Short mmCIF file of N, CA, C and O in Angstrom, two decimals:
data_model
loop_
_atom_site.label_atom_id
_atom_site.label_comp_id
_atom_site.label_asym_id
_atom_site.label_seq_id
_atom_site.Cartn_x
_atom_site.Cartn_y
_atom_site.Cartn_z
N MET A 28 -107.02 50.11 80.89
CA MET A 28 -106.98 50.48 82.06
C MET A 28 -105.95 50.23 83.07
O MET A 28 -104.83 48.98 82.94
N ILE A 29 -105.53 51.07 84.02
CA ILE A 29 -104.80 50.58 84.51
C ILE A 29 -105.00 50.40 86.17
O ILE A 29 -105.42 51.24 87.13
N ASN A 30 -104.66 49.12 87.01
CA ASN A 30 -104.43 49.09 88.30
C ASN A 30 -103.87 49.47 89.69
O ASN A 30 -102.36 49.75 89.23
N LEU A 31 -104.50 49.84 90.42
CA LEU A 31 -103.18 50.77 91.16
C LEU A 31 -103.78 50.26 92.82
O LEU A 31 -104.84 49.91 92.45
N ARG A 32 -102.74 50.42 93.68
CA ARG A 32 -102.87 49.90 95.07
C ARG A 32 -102.08 50.68 95.55
O ARG A 32 -101.41 51.34 95.80
N LEU A 33 -103.49 51.87 96.90
CA LEU A 33 -103.07 52.37 97.31
C LEU A 33 -102.70 52.41 98.68
O LEU A 33 -103.28 51.74 99.32
N ILE A 34 -101.87 52.89 99.46
CA ILE A 34 -101.48 52.58 100.61
C ILE A 34 -101.68 53.46 101.27
O ILE A 34 -100.53 54.89 101.25
N LEU A 35 -102.32 54.00 102.23
CA LEU A 35 -102.56 54.89 103.08
C LEU A 35 -101.52 54.74 104.80
O LEU A 35 -100.24 54.45 104.62
N VAL A 36 -101.45 56.04 105.57
CA VAL A 36 -99.63 55.92 105.97
C VAL A 36 -99.94 54.70 107.30
O VAL A 36 -98.95 54.60 107.49
N SER A 37 -102.05 54.64 107.55
CA SER A 37 -101.78 53.52 108.43
C SER A 37 -100.69 51.98 107.96
O SER A 37 -101.18 50.74 108.34
N GLY A 38 -101.25 52.11 106.77
CA GLY A 38 -100.60 50.75 105.96
C GLY A 38 -101.89 50.48 105.60
O GLY A 38 -101.27 48.72 104.36
N LYS A 39 -102.84 50.55 105.40
CA LYS A 39 -103.74 49.89 105.00
C LYS A 39 -103.78 49.64 103.64
O LYS A 39 -103.36 50.90 103.39
N THR A 40 -104.48 49.21 102.96
CA THR A 40 -104.29 48.88 101.24
C THR A 40 -105.13 48.86 100.47
O THR A 40 -106.52 47.79 101.19
N LYS A 41 -105.95 49.24 99.27
CA LYS A 41 -106.80 48.59 98.34
C LYS A 41 -106.55 49.13 96.83
O LYS A 41 -106.19 50.00 96.18
N GLU A 42 -107.13 47.90 95.49
CA GLU A 42 -107.08 47.68 94.72
C GLU A 42 -107.78 49.02 93.94
O GLU A 42 -108.74 48.22 94.56
N PHE A 43 -108.09 49.89 93.45
CA PHE A 43 -108.54 50.53 92.16
C PHE A 43 -108.54 50.20 90.91
O PHE A 43 -107.04 50.63 90.31
N LEU A 44 -108.73 49.87 89.98
CA LEU A 44 -108.95 50.34 88.10
C LEU A 44 -109.41 51.74 87.98
O LEU A 44 -110.03 52.47 88.48
N PHE A 45 -108.20 52.38 87.17
CA PHE A 45 -108.56 53.49 86.56
C PHE A 45 -108.05 53.94 85.27
O PHE A 45 -107.35 53.12 84.80
N SER A 46 -108.35 54.50 84.45
CA SER A 46 -108.64 54.98 82.81
C SER A 46 -106.52 55.54 82.92
O SER A 46 -106.82 56.69 84.03
N PRO A 47 -106.52 55.66 81.91
CA PRO A 47 -104.82 56.05 81.79
C PRO A 47 -105.55 58.18 81.81
O PRO A 47 -104.20 58.68 82.16
N ASN A 48 -106.49 58.26 81.45
CA ASN A 48 -106.92 59.54 81.66
C ASN A 48 -107.06 60.21 82.35
O ASN A 48 -107.57 61.92 82.68
N ASP A 49 -107.35 59.20 83.61
CA ASP A 49 -107.78 59.51 85.10
C ASP A 49 -106.64 60.85 86.04
O ASP A 49 -105.42 59.88 85.42
N SER A 50 -106.94 61.89 86.16
CA SER A 50 -105.96 62.31 87.15
C SER A 50 -105.43 62.60 88.41
O SER A 50 -106.81 61.40 88.74
N ALA A 51 -104.79 62.84 89.06
CA ALA A 51 -104.70 62.48 90.38
C ALA A 51 -105.89 63.02 91.24
O ALA A 51 -106.23 62.62 91.88
N ALA A 52 -106.44 64.21 90.54
CA ALA A 52 -107.77 65.12 91.49
C ALA A 52 -108.12 63.88 90.56
O ALA A 52 -109.50 63.73 91.65
N ASP A 53 -108.90 63.14 89.32
CA ASP A 53 -109.66 62.74 89.46
C ASP A 53 -109.61 60.96 90.09
O ASP A 53 -111.05 61.18 90.86
N ILE A 54 -109.47 60.93 90.47
CA ILE A 54 -108.46 59.42 91.74
C ILE A 54 -109.31 59.78 92.70
O ILE A 54 -110.18 59.06 93.59
N ALA A 55 -108.20 60.69 93.77
CA ALA A 55 -109.11 60.93 94.72
C ALA A 55 -110.21 61.46 95.11
O ALA A 55 -110.89 61.08 95.74
N LYS A 56 -110.48 62.38 94.22
CA LYS A 56 -112.24 62.16 94.32
C LYS A 56 -112.91 61.10 94.30
O LYS A 56 -114.06 60.20 95.12
N HIS A 57 -112.85 59.74 93.14
CA HIS A 57 -112.80 58.40 93.70
C HIS A 57 -113.07 57.78 94.45
O HIS A 57 -114.26 56.65 94.84
N VAL A 58 -111.64 58.55 95.08
CA VAL A 58 -111.32 57.43 96.12
C VAL A 58 -112.14 58.16 97.23
O VAL A 58 -112.74 56.49 98.20
N TYR A 59 -112.57 59.10 97.69
CA TYR A 59 -113.31 59.88 98.45
C TYR A 59 -115.07 58.99 98.34
O TYR A 59 -115.27 59.37 99.37
N ASP A 60 -114.73 59.47 96.93
CA ASP A 60 -116.86 58.68 97.48
C ASP A 60 -117.09 57.29 97.32
O ASP A 60 -118.26 56.92 97.24
N ASN A 61 -116.01 56.65 97.08
CA ASN A 61 -115.90 54.83 97.15
C ASN A 61 -114.79 54.57 98.28
O ASN A 61 -114.19 53.95 98.04
N TRP A 62 -115.04 55.28 99.50
CA TRP A 62 -114.04 55.58 100.41
C TRP A 62 -114.40 53.78 100.97
O TRP A 62 -115.04 53.58 101.55
N PRO A 63 -112.94 53.00 101.29
CA PRO A 63 -113.77 51.51 101.81
C PRO A 63 -113.95 51.15 102.92
O PRO A 63 -113.38 52.32 103.61
N MET A 64 -114.89 50.54 103.23
CA MET A 64 -115.31 50.12 104.77
C MET A 64 -113.71 50.05 105.78
O MET A 64 -114.10 50.85 107.40
N ASP A 65 -113.45 49.37 105.24
CA ASP A 65 -111.94 48.71 106.49
C ASP A 65 -111.43 50.36 106.91
O ASP A 65 -109.84 50.05 107.30
N TRP A 66 -111.30 51.61 105.85
CA TRP A 66 -109.87 52.38 105.45
C TRP A 66 -111.31 53.52 106.50
O TRP A 66 -110.66 54.37 106.67
N GLU A 67 -112.40 52.51 107.65
CA GLU A 67 -113.22 54.34 108.23
C GLU A 67 -112.42 55.17 108.63
O GLU A 67 -112.96 56.49 109.07
N GLU A 68 -111.47 54.43 109.59
CA GLU A 68 -110.40 55.44 111.16
C GLU A 68 -109.74 56.14 109.79
O GLU A 68 -109.49 57.66 110.31
N GLU A 69 -109.42 56.13 108.75
CA GLU A 69 -108.65 56.44 108.06
C GLU A 69 -110.15 58.40 107.44
O GLU A 69 -109.20 59.14 106.59
N GLN A 70 -111.31 58.18 107.13
CA GLN A 70 -111.85 59.33 106.66
C GLN A 70 -111.60 60.32 106.98
O GLN A 70 -111.11 60.72 108.01
N VAL A 71 -111.78 60.92 105.47
CA VAL A 71 -111.38 62.49 105.31
C VAL A 71 -112.46 62.97 104.87
O VAL A 71 -113.45 62.68 104.69
N SER A 72 -112.24 64.72 105.53
CA SER A 72 -113.46 65.99 105.69
C SER A 72 -113.83 66.09 103.86
O SER A 72 -114.78 65.76 103.51
N SER A 73 -112.32 66.04 102.68
CA SER A 73 -112.71 66.07 101.61
C SER A 73 -112.03 65.70 101.00
O SER A 73 -110.84 65.82 100.91
N PRO A 74 -112.15 65.53 99.35
CA PRO A 74 -111.63 64.56 98.62
C PRO A 74 -109.93 66.03 98.38
O PRO A 74 -109.28 65.78 97.59
N ASN A 75 -110.40 66.97 98.48
CA ASN A 75 -109.65 68.21 98.09
C ASN A 75 -107.73 68.44 98.70
O ASN A 75 -107.58 68.35 98.47
N ILE A 76 -107.75 67.02 100.29
CA ILE A 76 -106.84 66.82 100.37
C ILE A 76 -106.86 65.90 100.60
O ILE A 76 -105.07 65.54 101.09
N LEU A 77 -106.54 65.32 99.60
CA LEU A 77 -106.54 63.13 99.48
C LEU A 77 -105.28 64.34 98.08
O LEU A 77 -105.34 65.08 97.39
N ARG A 78 -104.15 62.83 98.68
CA ARG A 78 -102.15 63.47 97.91
C ARG A 78 -102.45 62.43 96.80
O ARG A 78 -102.10 61.29 98.74
N LEU A 79 -101.13 62.25 96.08
CA LEU A 79 -100.75 60.92 95.49
C LEU A 79 -99.38 61.12 95.86
O LEU A 79 -99.03 62.06 95.45
N ILE A 80 -98.94 59.98 96.53
CA ILE A 80 -97.43 60.18 96.22
C ILE A 80 -97.23 59.15 94.45
O ILE A 80 -97.42 57.70 95.74
N TYR A 81 -96.23 59.35 94.44
CA TYR A 81 -96.11 58.20 92.81
C TYR A 81 -93.83 58.50 93.39
O TYR A 81 -94.24 59.04 93.19
N GLN A 82 -93.09 57.37 93.47
CA GLN A 82 -92.06 57.94 93.22
C GLN A 82 -91.01 58.30 94.03
O GLN A 82 -90.03 59.26 93.60
N GLY A 83 -92.20 58.97 95.68
CA GLY A 83 -91.26 59.45 96.15
C GLY A 83 -91.45 61.41 96.05
O GLY A 83 -91.33 61.60 96.91
N ARG A 84 -92.59 61.04 95.12
CA ARG A 84 -92.84 62.95 94.26
C ARG A 84 -94.67 62.34 94.76
O ARG A 84 -95.22 61.65 94.03
N PHE A 85 -95.66 64.13 95.44
CA PHE A 85 -96.01 64.48 95.05
C PHE A 85 -96.61 64.26 94.17
O PHE A 85 -96.25 65.19 93.06
N LEU A 86 -97.98 63.90 93.37
CA LEU A 86 -98.65 64.07 92.48
C LEU A 86 -99.49 65.46 92.04
O LEU A 86 -100.00 65.30 92.97
N HIS A 87 -99.84 66.57 91.50
CA HIS A 87 -100.62 67.69 90.94
C HIS A 87 -101.40 66.78 90.61
O HIS A 87 -101.14 66.27 90.23
N GLY A 88 -102.60 67.77 91.55
CA GLY A 88 -104.21 67.03 90.40
C GLY A 88 -104.58 67.45 89.05
O GLY A 88 -104.88 66.07 88.49
N ASN A 89 -103.81 67.80 88.41
CA ASN A 89 -103.72 67.74 86.90
C ASN A 89 -103.33 66.94 86.31
O ASN A 89 -104.12 66.82 85.32
N VAL A 90 -102.37 65.95 86.65
CA VAL A 90 -101.20 64.41 85.94
C VAL A 90 -102.10 63.53 86.02
O VAL A 90 -102.97 63.26 86.81
N THR A 91 -102.27 63.67 85.08
CA THR A 91 -102.60 62.06 84.53
C THR A 91 -101.91 60.56 84.26
O THR A 91 -100.77 60.46 84.62
N LEU A 92 -102.28 59.53 84.56
CA LEU A 92 -101.82 58.18 84.74
C LEU A 92 -101.06 58.19 83.57
O LEU A 92 -100.28 56.90 83.47
N GLY A 93 -101.38 58.65 82.67
CA GLY A 93 -101.19 58.11 80.79
C GLY A 93 -99.89 59.15 80.97
O GLY A 93 -98.43 58.53 80.50
N ALA A 94 -99.58 59.94 81.69
CA ALA A 94 -98.50 61.40 81.43
C ALA A 94 -98.06 60.15 81.97
O ALA A 94 -96.34 60.48 82.07
N LEU A 95 -97.64 59.11 83.18
CA LEU A 95 -96.55 59.05 84.36
C LEU A 95 -96.36 57.40 83.08
O LEU A 95 -94.89 56.85 83.94
N LYS A 96 -96.84 57.18 82.55
CA LYS A 96 -96.33 56.06 81.51
C LYS A 96 -96.35 55.08 82.36
O LYS A 96 -95.66 53.74 82.63
N LEU A 97 -97.50 54.53 83.30
CA LEU A 97 -97.52 52.84 83.97
C LEU A 97 -98.04 52.27 83.52
O LEU A 97 -98.99 52.22 82.14
N PRO A 98 -97.89 50.83 83.83
CA PRO A 98 -97.86 49.82 82.61
C PRO A 98 -99.27 49.44 82.96
O PRO A 98 -100.10 49.22 83.61
N PHE A 99 -99.46 49.13 81.40
CA PHE A 99 -100.85 48.13 81.63
C PHE A 99 -100.76 46.66 82.37
O PHE A 99 -99.76 46.76 82.21
N GLY A 100 -101.84 46.02 82.50
CA GLY A 100 -101.93 44.75 83.26
C GLY A 100 -100.95 44.60 84.72
O GLY A 100 -100.85 43.68 85.08
N LYS A 101 -100.50 45.84 85.32
CA LYS A 101 -99.74 45.14 86.10
C LYS A 101 -99.92 46.34 87.42
O LYS A 101 -100.72 47.56 86.91
N THR A 102 -100.14 45.93 88.75
CA THR A 102 -100.61 46.81 89.60
C THR A 102 -99.32 47.88 89.40
O THR A 102 -98.12 47.31 89.82
N THR A 103 -99.74 49.05 89.84
CA THR A 103 -98.86 50.20 90.28
C THR A 103 -98.87 50.66 92.03
O THR A 103 -100.43 50.78 92.04
N VAL A 104 -98.50 50.68 92.62
CA VAL A 104 -98.45 51.20 93.88
C VAL A 104 -98.16 52.84 94.04
O VAL A 104 -96.84 53.20 93.83
N MET A 105 -99.11 53.21 94.58
CA MET A 105 -98.94 54.65 95.68
C MET A 105 -99.30 55.04 96.50
O MET A 105 -100.15 54.13 97.27
N HIS A 106 -98.90 55.50 97.32
CA HIS A 106 -99.35 56.58 98.62
C HIS A 106 -100.43 57.54 98.68
O HIS A 106 -100.64 57.71 98.51
N LEU A 107 -101.13 57.04 99.44
CA LEU A 107 -102.82 57.87 99.61
C LEU A 107 -102.74 59.15 101.02
O LEU A 107 -102.44 58.26 101.72
N VAL A 108 -102.59 60.00 100.92
CA VAL A 108 -102.15 60.80 102.06
C VAL A 108 -103.56 62.27 102.23
O VAL A 108 -103.79 62.37 100.79
N ALA A 109 -103.56 62.81 103.44
CA ALA A 109 -104.21 63.16 103.70
C ALA A 109 -103.20 65.31 104.13
O ALA A 109 -102.45 64.76 104.79
N ARG A 110 -103.47 65.94 102.68
CA ARG A 110 -102.71 67.00 103.39
C ARG A 110 -103.47 68.35 102.76
O ARG A 110 -103.39 68.06 101.25
N GLU A 111 -103.15 69.71 103.15
CA GLU A 111 -103.82 70.35 102.99
C GLU A 111 -102.93 71.14 101.36
O GLU A 111 -103.77 71.37 100.30
N THR A 112 -101.82 71.53 101.46
CA THR A 112 -100.99 72.10 100.28
C THR A 112 -99.90 70.67 99.67
O THR A 112 -99.36 69.81 100.97
N LEU A 113 -99.10 71.70 99.04
CA LEU A 113 -98.20 70.20 98.61
C LEU A 113 -96.93 71.46 98.74
O LEU A 113 -96.43 72.24 99.14
N PRO A 114 -95.89 70.62 99.04
CA PRO A 114 -93.96 70.66 99.55
C PRO A 114 -94.26 71.58 98.78
O PRO A 114 -94.50 71.59 97.76
N GLU A 115 -93.21 73.12 99.24
CA GLU A 115 -92.95 73.59 98.51
C GLU A 115 -91.73 72.56 97.13
O GLU A 115 -91.52 71.57 98.06
N PRO A 116 -91.61 73.37 96.20
CA PRO A 116 -90.30 72.18 95.57
C PRO A 116 -88.47 73.02 95.82
O PRO A 116 -89.05 73.90 96.60
N ASN A 117 -87.74 71.81 95.55
CA ASN A 117 -86.55 72.63 96.16
C ASN A 117 -85.76 74.00 96.23
O ASN A 117 -86.14 73.73 95.26
N SER A 118 -85.49 74.40 97.05
CA SER A 118 -85.16 76.15 96.63
C SER A 118 -83.56 75.86 95.85
O SER A 118 -83.15 75.30 95.49
N GLN A 119 -83.19 76.45 94.89
CA GLN A 119 -82.09 77.30 94.14
C GLN A 119 -80.90 76.92 95.16
O GLN A 119 -79.77 76.19 95.10
N GLY A 120 -80.83 77.25 96.47
CA GLY A 120 -79.87 76.84 97.44
C GLY A 120 -79.93 75.89 98.31
O GLY A 120 -78.97 75.61 98.46
N GLN A 121 -81.18 75.58 97.79
CA GLN A 121 -80.98 74.05 98.76
C GLN A 121 -80.54 72.75 98.45
O GLN A 121 -79.13 72.01 98.22
N ARG A 122 -80.15 73.42 96.70
CA ARG A 122 -79.86 72.08 95.45
C ARG A 122 -77.94 72.63 95.23
O ARG A 122 -77.26 71.59 95.84
N ASN A 123 -77.92 73.47 95.54
CA ASN A 123 -76.16 74.30 95.17
C ASN A 123 -75.69 73.96 97.11
O ASN A 123 -75.01 73.15 96.86
N ARG A 124 -75.96 73.53 97.81
CA ARG A 124 -75.64 73.17 99.44
C ARG A 124 -75.71 71.50 98.94
O ARG A 124 -74.67 70.73 99.35
N GLU A 125 -76.38 70.73 98.34
CA GLU A 125 -76.27 69.68 97.59
C GLU A 125 -75.06 69.26 97.24
O GLU A 125 -74.12 68.49 96.93
N LYS A 126 -74.73 70.23 96.15
CA LYS A 126 -73.73 69.97 95.20
C LYS A 126 -72.48 69.51 95.70
O LYS A 126 -71.47 69.43 95.73
N THR A 127 -72.26 71.46 96.32
CA THR A 127 -71.48 71.13 97.01
C THR A 127 -70.69 70.74 98.72
O THR A 127 -69.83 70.41 98.85
N GLY A 128 -71.76 70.52 99.09
CA GLY A 128 -71.62 69.34 100.61
C GLY A 128 -71.55 70.14 101.70
O GLY A 128 -70.59 69.36 102.73
N GLU A 129 -71.97 70.86 101.60
CA GLU A 129 -72.70 71.92 102.77
C GLU A 129 -73.41 71.66 103.53
O GLU A 129 -73.94 71.25 102.88
N SER A 130 -73.41 71.62 104.19
CA SER A 130 -74.44 71.66 105.51
C SER A 130 -73.97 72.14 106.22
O SER A 130 -73.25 72.65 107.50
N ASN A 131 -75.64 72.71 107.43
CA ASN A 131 -76.42 73.29 107.89
C ASN A 131 -76.25 73.01 109.76
O ASN A 131 -76.15 73.23 110.35
N CYS A 132 -75.66 70.80 109.72
CA CYS A 132 -75.87 70.09 110.37
C CYS A 132 -74.47 70.02 111.26
O CYS A 132 -74.08 70.83 112.68
N CYS A 133 -73.75 69.56 111.35
CA CYS A 133 -72.56 68.34 112.05
C CYS A 133 -71.37 69.13 111.44
O CYS A 133 -70.94 69.24 110.24
N VAL A 134 -70.53 68.92 112.01
CA VAL A 134 -68.40 68.85 112.09
C VAL A 134 -67.70 67.34 111.98
O VAL A 134 -68.32 66.95 113.48
N ILE A 135 -67.12 66.91 111.21
CA ILE A 135 -66.41 65.55 111.54
C ILE A 135 -65.65 65.86 111.50
O ILE A 135 -65.04 66.77 110.18
N LEU A 136 -65.35 65.88 113.39
CA LEU A 136 -63.52 65.26 113.01
C LEU A 136 -62.90 64.25 112.96
O LEU A 136 -63.32 63.52 112.68
#
């Protein structure tokens, strides 16, 4: 089993145990169905809008904990947020600007 500590935007946390075969969608459904009492103010209307963030990246619903190679016997921290859709991946143009150092922001004199 894998121990996950989920953190809400409010900073509230709760730990859950999951199998390596559980997907991000399975986790969202389990958390929704077993919503902690002290998270009542953050209750959402559907498990379909719950998203997991791991190492700064949104996890797609079909990604399993085993695929992430999470350590057994240690607690892994993820953020849990309510969001209708996942953000679009960066476009190639965005990556090119980062590589060349171009910016649409400021000029340093």
